[in-house]
Amino acid sequence: LPDASAKRLRIVIVGAGFGGIQAAKGLHHAAVDVILIDRNNHFLFQPLLYQVATAALAPTDIASPIRSMFAKQRNVTVLLDEVEAVDPASRTIQLHGARTLAYDILVLATGARASWFGHTDWAEHSLGLKSLADADVLRQRLLGAFEAAESSCDPAAIASLLTFIVVGGGSSGVELAGSIRDLARYTLKRDFRNIDPEKARVLLFEGGPNLLAGFPDRLAAYAEKRLAALGVELHTGVQVEHVDADGVVAGGAHFPGKNIFWCAGVAANPAASWIGAETGKHGTILVGQDCTVPGRDDIFAIGDVASFTDVEGHLLPGVAPVAKQQGAYVARVIAARARGAAAPQAFKYNDQGSLAIVGRSSAVASLPHVKLTGFVAWVMWSCVHLVLLAGLRNRILVYVQWVSAWLFNARGARLMIGNSTSPK
Amino acid sequence: LPDASAKRLRIVIVGAGFGGIQAAKGLHHAAVDVILIDRNNHFLFQPLLYQVATAALAPTDIASPIRSMFAKQRNVTVLLDEVEAVDPASRTIQLHGARTLAYDILVLATGARASWFGHTDWAEHSLGLKSLADADVLRQRLLGAFEAAESSCDPAAIASLLTFIVVGGGSSGVELAGSIRDLARYTLKRDFRNIDPEKARVLLFEGGPNLLAGFPDRLAAYAEKRLAALGVELHTGVQVEHVDADGVVAGGAHFPGKNIFWCAGVAANPAASWIGAETGKHGTILVGQDCTVPGRDDIFAIGDVASFTDVEGHLLPGVAPVAKQQGAYVARVIAARARGAAAPQAFKYNDQGSLAIVGRSSAVASLPHVKLTGFVAWVMWSCVHLVLLAGLRNRILVYVQWVSAWLFNARGARLMIGNSTSPK
């Protein structure tokens, strides 16, 4: 038991994503006080965000109230607030509205956001997908495009409204493109009288030679075959050179389309500038083998906001398992410090593989010892994501909706709220 | 079979609420073309709206896409649009954006909205609850008040933030007040560190002598007893005389509170003015015994937008069963006209009773032959609402969430999106 007269360490964790949540949970039995700060009141299960954007799931199905996740862990205080600055010298952070807060150890887990890499005009004409608010906007645009097409009498306008351009062929872009095509082909099949939703075009642009960079070539080739069979028009090895309200220019050719969805890049959320840290790719904080910022053993950075290069020289990817494992690791380091014990060995990422859905009832799974495709991979994808979701309630709700979608092609979350019924 | 050379009647139904949906469904086998117009893409199951506002259900659970409800009924075309005017002489309606549409028969089913009866300043300081957008705003305010209180150090500010004033003691007000108190007492119990959610006050104001006007006295008395036991502070027989940002004045006394929810009145949505109809209470359209507008047998008005007085001189209440039965009746009248058959007899409302939830695991049920209170009434309430919900999928989802809420006091829909974290 901690000596009651000794001051307990105060750990401030900024960001309640996969990394921040895991760090706070890992400190359950440590004699420390944890303050977990997020600007949202919910933890978001990002891997299923595209299903909210395409009306397959409700926002609440993939979001869990942070407070209820820590209701029983009494050493955690949750703050709904935004960090504006950090003063590493005095070990204080400044919150929105000039309130300050002292820390003994700071864990930066602020994650990443969509990035258009300086093309601010492209950002105006295309929609990113990183938050629930983004997913709401994307869904309204998607459903609104079909509505506007149904009301239109101009064949050119209808064609443009029913063209969906997805930029970026990583898992997010692949899953989004497949899901839109699926929605058009199956879910909306009988719902309109003037348009044929089946005729909706989905164009997927990827600058690299293959979709799903990071997956083995055989799986990437399978994904391309499946998406093409579903009717997604693939443009790989083609750079998008321009984006405006009427479409994109790629490889010198103009592709008209009213709906442009941006899955081509992310950048770290602000945090490096708070502490004047050296930055890696896309504004990430370079960290050492113990996830601390070099020269500051009281500041950790984990997950998408951090750049971690392992002893073999590999930069770890910006995926949920890295963030979770780093969160758990940092909790062990902090708990050891609080006990006065020796620090654990350097962080080592245990890569358990990657999964991606490619259209209806099909997926690719790249696991350490086996590569799977098709229905088997899809069943595995479904089970893994159900297990990873937070809470029994959300698991049951998502399961019911997947079964209903699979059996009846129904998507119940086809909700447009407000009057944003048509694309700009 | 209809004579192919004969012109089919075109029926335009404005509003896809309980009345409009039922009217369109009732015309399934009629040789007519139906155009169903709504400004939203979904049918809303209003009786459960307060559960979305209090984070017990997700918006998508009580909303069904109108298009998918009519996917297989090929004589219905759904239009996502708003009506701006009607010209009864030329039998045309004008849609948003100056598009016009001809009709042979018009069914007005535009429903009602919250009304502050001319007190525009009261409307600024209190929140109504009639649409999903309203429910989103109310939920953000409710959860945001607890968040702002948790961050505050000023006891007076905390007390004001944690005071919830509900104006109107009909079923909506009673159900909302009970649900807020339930949320504070059970769901949020362990979630905060600086405030005690149990101390949140809920004040319920009703101008009439009893809550739940229209229910038998014994049931109203039971509801009052249950709500008081739950900790709702009842003020019956007291008129609210003033509403501002800091509270309400009622019966000459000032009640401070930052969160004011308005369940005290509704008015008909615009429709009477479109056709220059004679109006009843709160802008409703006076209709005859066959639900037509006097002097215009080609225009029907049903549900909350209509004022129907039965042969015994009773004005029918603005509740879902009246709208549904009138919708089904109007469909029969129109189908008979399309066949050239005699018109059915006058509309007769079959009152099957009323139900209202009064706090956790308790309800009142006023049925034709029996009056129930407590747990039995609550089980009945739950079953009736599950059956009335549209679609198996929504039924299962709502059931799962009710069971989870009942067993674990969990409310999964505690979602705040955007940054509106605190009351104005």
mmCIF file of C-alpha atoms in Angstrom, chain A residues 39-42 56 58-60 63 65 67-68 70-74 76-80 82 99 132-133 136 143 147 150-151 190-193 393 396-397 400-401 404 411-419 421, chain B residues 39-42 56 58-60 63 65 67-68 70-74 76-80 82 99 132-133 136 143 147 150-151 190-193 393 396-397 400-401 404 411-419 421:
data_model
loop_
_atom_site.group_PDB
_atom_site.id
_atom_site.type_symbol
_atom_site.label_atom_id
_atom_site.label_comp_id
_atom_site.label_asym_id
_atom_site.label_seq_id
_atom_site.Cartn_x
_atom_site.Cartn_y
_atom_site.Cartn_z
ATOM 1 C CA ARG A 39 -12.508 17.299 -25.964
ATOM 2 C CA ASN A 40 -15.234 14.719 -26.615
ATOM 3 C CA ASN A 41 -17.266 12.906 -23.964
ATOM 4 C CA HIS A 42 -16.876 9.577 -25.757
ATOM 5 C CA ALA A 56 -24.851 0.715 -41.477
ATOM 6 C CA ALA A 58 -25.560 4.382 -35.502
ATOM 7 C CA PRO A 59 -22.978 6.781 -34.034
ATOM 8 C CA THR A 60 -23.799 5.577 -30.532
ATOM 9 C CA ALA A 63 -18.962 5.417 -29.123
ATOM 10 C CA PRO A 65 -19.046 7.490 -22.717
ATOM 11 C CA ARG A 67 -16.945 8.597 -17.799
ATOM 12 C CA SER A 68 -18.804 5.315 -17.665
ATOM 13 C CA PHE A 70 -13.924 4.745 -15.672
ATOM 14 C CA ALA A 71 -16.882 4.948 -13.276
ATOM 15 C CA LYS A 72 -15.436 2.219 -11.071
ATOM 16 C CA GLN A 73 -11.747 3.166 -11.421
ATOM 17 C CA ARG A 74 -11.667 5.778 -8.669
ATOM 18 C CA VAL A 76 -9.202 8.406 -12.720
ATOM 19 C CA THR A 77 -10.820 11.830 -13.117
ATOM 20 C CA VAL A 78 -12.221 12.556 -16.562
ATOM 21 C CA LEU A 79 -12.139 16.143 -17.831
ATOM 22 C CA LEU A 80 -14.105 17.252 -20.877
ATOM 23 C CA GLU A 82 -9.215 21.062 -24.581
ATOM 24 C CA ARG A 99 -7.436 27.215 -16.446
ATOM 25 C CA LEU A 132 -18.298 11.152 -35.568
ATOM 26 C CA ALA A 133 -19.069 14.685 -36.741
ATOM 27 C CA ASP A 136 -22.507 12.544 -39.902
ATOM 28 C CA LEU A 143 -27.841 10.058 -48.809
ATOM 29 C CA GLU A 147 -32.164 12.407 -52.912
ATOM 30 C CA GLU A 150 -34.107 11.556 -57.545
ATOM 31 C CA SER A 151 -35.514 15.117 -57.702
ATOM 32 C CA ARG A 190 -35.937 -0.565 -54.700
ATOM 33 C CA ASP A 191 -36.115 2.771 -52.923
ATOM 34 C CA PHE A 192 -36.255 5.243 -55.792
ATOM 35 C CA ARG A 193 -38.655 5.765 -58.684
ATOM 36 C CA ARG A 393 -24.265 -3.652 -25.091
ATOM 37 C CA ILE A 396 -24.958 -6.955 -29.175
ATOM 38 C CA LEU A 397 -26.275 -3.873 -30.968
ATOM 39 C CA VAL A 400 -27.888 -7.375 -34.528
ATOM 40 C CA GLN A 401 -27.344 -4.717 -37.161
ATOM 41 C CA SER A 404 -29.955 -7.649 -40.259
ATOM 42 C CA ARG A 411 -29.253 -0.326 -43.155
ATOM 43 C CA GLY A 412 -31.215 1.269 -40.395
ATOM 44 C CA ALA A 413 -29.023 4.259 -39.759
ATOM 45 C CA ARG A 414 -30.143 6.101 -42.888
ATOM 46 C CA LEU A 415 -30.778 9.268 -41.016
ATOM 47 C CA MET A 416 -30.564 12.788 -42.341
ATOM 48 C CA ILE A 417 -31.178 15.420 -39.683
ATOM 49 C CA GLY A 418 -31.629 19.041 -40.640
ATOM 50 C CA ASN A 419 -32.053 20.394 -44.102
ATOM 51 C CA THR A 421 -30.412 17.514 -48.306
ATOM 52 C CA ARG B 39 -38.976 17.415 -45.335
ATOM 53 C CA ASN B 40 -37.188 14.618 -43.461
ATOM 54 C CA ASN B 41 -36.037 11.329 -44.941
ATOM 55 C CA HIS B 42 -37.327 9.381 -41.949
ATOM 56 C CA ALA B 56 -31.436 5.985 -23.408
ATOM 57 C CA ALA B 58 -30.026 6.346 -30.314
ATOM 58 C CA PRO B 59 -31.823 8.575 -32.843
ATOM 59 C CA THR B 60 -31.682 5.808 -35.430
ATOM 60 C CA ALA B 63 -36.417 6.588 -37.001
ATOM 61 C CA PRO B 65 -36.154 5.624 -43.652
ATOM 62 C CA ARG B 67 -38.157 5.146 -48.720
ATOM 63 C CA SER B 68 -37.432 1.709 -47.314
ATOM 64 C CA PHE B 70 -42.372 1.939 -49.231
ATOM 65 C CA ALA B 71 -39.675 0.164 -51.253
ATOM 66 C CA LYS B 72 -42.093 -2.618 -52.218
ATOM 67 C CA GLN B 73 -45.233 -0.499 -52.567
ATOM 68 C CA ARG B 74 -44.680 0.586 -56.146
ATOM 69 C CA VAL B 76 -45.888 5.312 -53.779
ATOM 70 C CA THR B 77 -43.246 7.865 -54.746
ATOM 71 C CA VAL B 78 -41.444 9.505 -51.842
ATOM 72 C CA LEU B 79 -40.300 13.106 -52.211
ATOM 73 C CA LEU B 80 -37.863 14.709 -49.787
ATOM 74 C CA GLU B 82 -41.015 21.066 -48.416
ATOM 75 C CA ARG B 99 -41.348 23.433 -58.474
ATOM 76 C CA LEU B 132 -34.765 14.411 -33.638
ATOM 77 C CA ALA B 133 -32.830 17.659 -34.028
ATOM 78 C CA ASP B 136 -30.023 16.096 -30.020
ATOM 79 C CA LEU B 143 -25.128 16.065 -20.528
ATOM 80 C CA GLU B 147 -19.995 18.434 -17.496
ATOM 81 C CA GLU B 150 -18.106 19.071 -12.802
ATOM 82 C CA SER B 151 -15.642 21.708 -14.082
ATOM 83 C CA ARG B 190 -20.417 6.991 -10.133
ATOM 84 C CA ASP B 191 -19.310 9.007 -13.134
ATOM 85 C CA PHE B 192 -18.203 12.284 -11.586
ATOM 86 C CA ARG B 193 -15.552 13.176 -9.020
ATOM 87 C CA ARG B 393 -34.532 -4.482 -36.425
ATOM 88 C CA ILE B 396 -34.636 -5.792 -31.277
ATOM 89 C CA LEU B 397 -32.280 -2.819 -30.866
ATOM 90 C CA VAL B 400 -31.610 -4.797 -26.061
ATOM 91 C CA GLN B 401 -31.092 -1.251 -24.850
ATOM 92 C CA SER B 404 -29.338 -3.261 -20.621
ATOM 93 C CA ARG B 411 -27.488 4.421 -21.161
ATOM 94 C CA GLY B 412 -25.334 3.978 -24.193
ATOM 95 C CA ALA B 413 -26.495 6.959 -26.181
ATOM 96 C CA ARG B 414 -24.651 9.490 -24.031
ATOM 97 C CA LEU B 415 -23.187 11.179 -27.032
ATOM 98 C CA MET B 416 -22.175 14.795 -27.332
ATOM 99 C CA ILE B 417 -20.964 15.703 -30.802
ATOM 100 C CA GLY B 418 -19.305 19.046 -31.429
ATOM 101 C CA ASN B 419 -18.230 21.496 -28.822
ATOM 102 C CA THR B 421 -20.437 21.368 -23.949
#
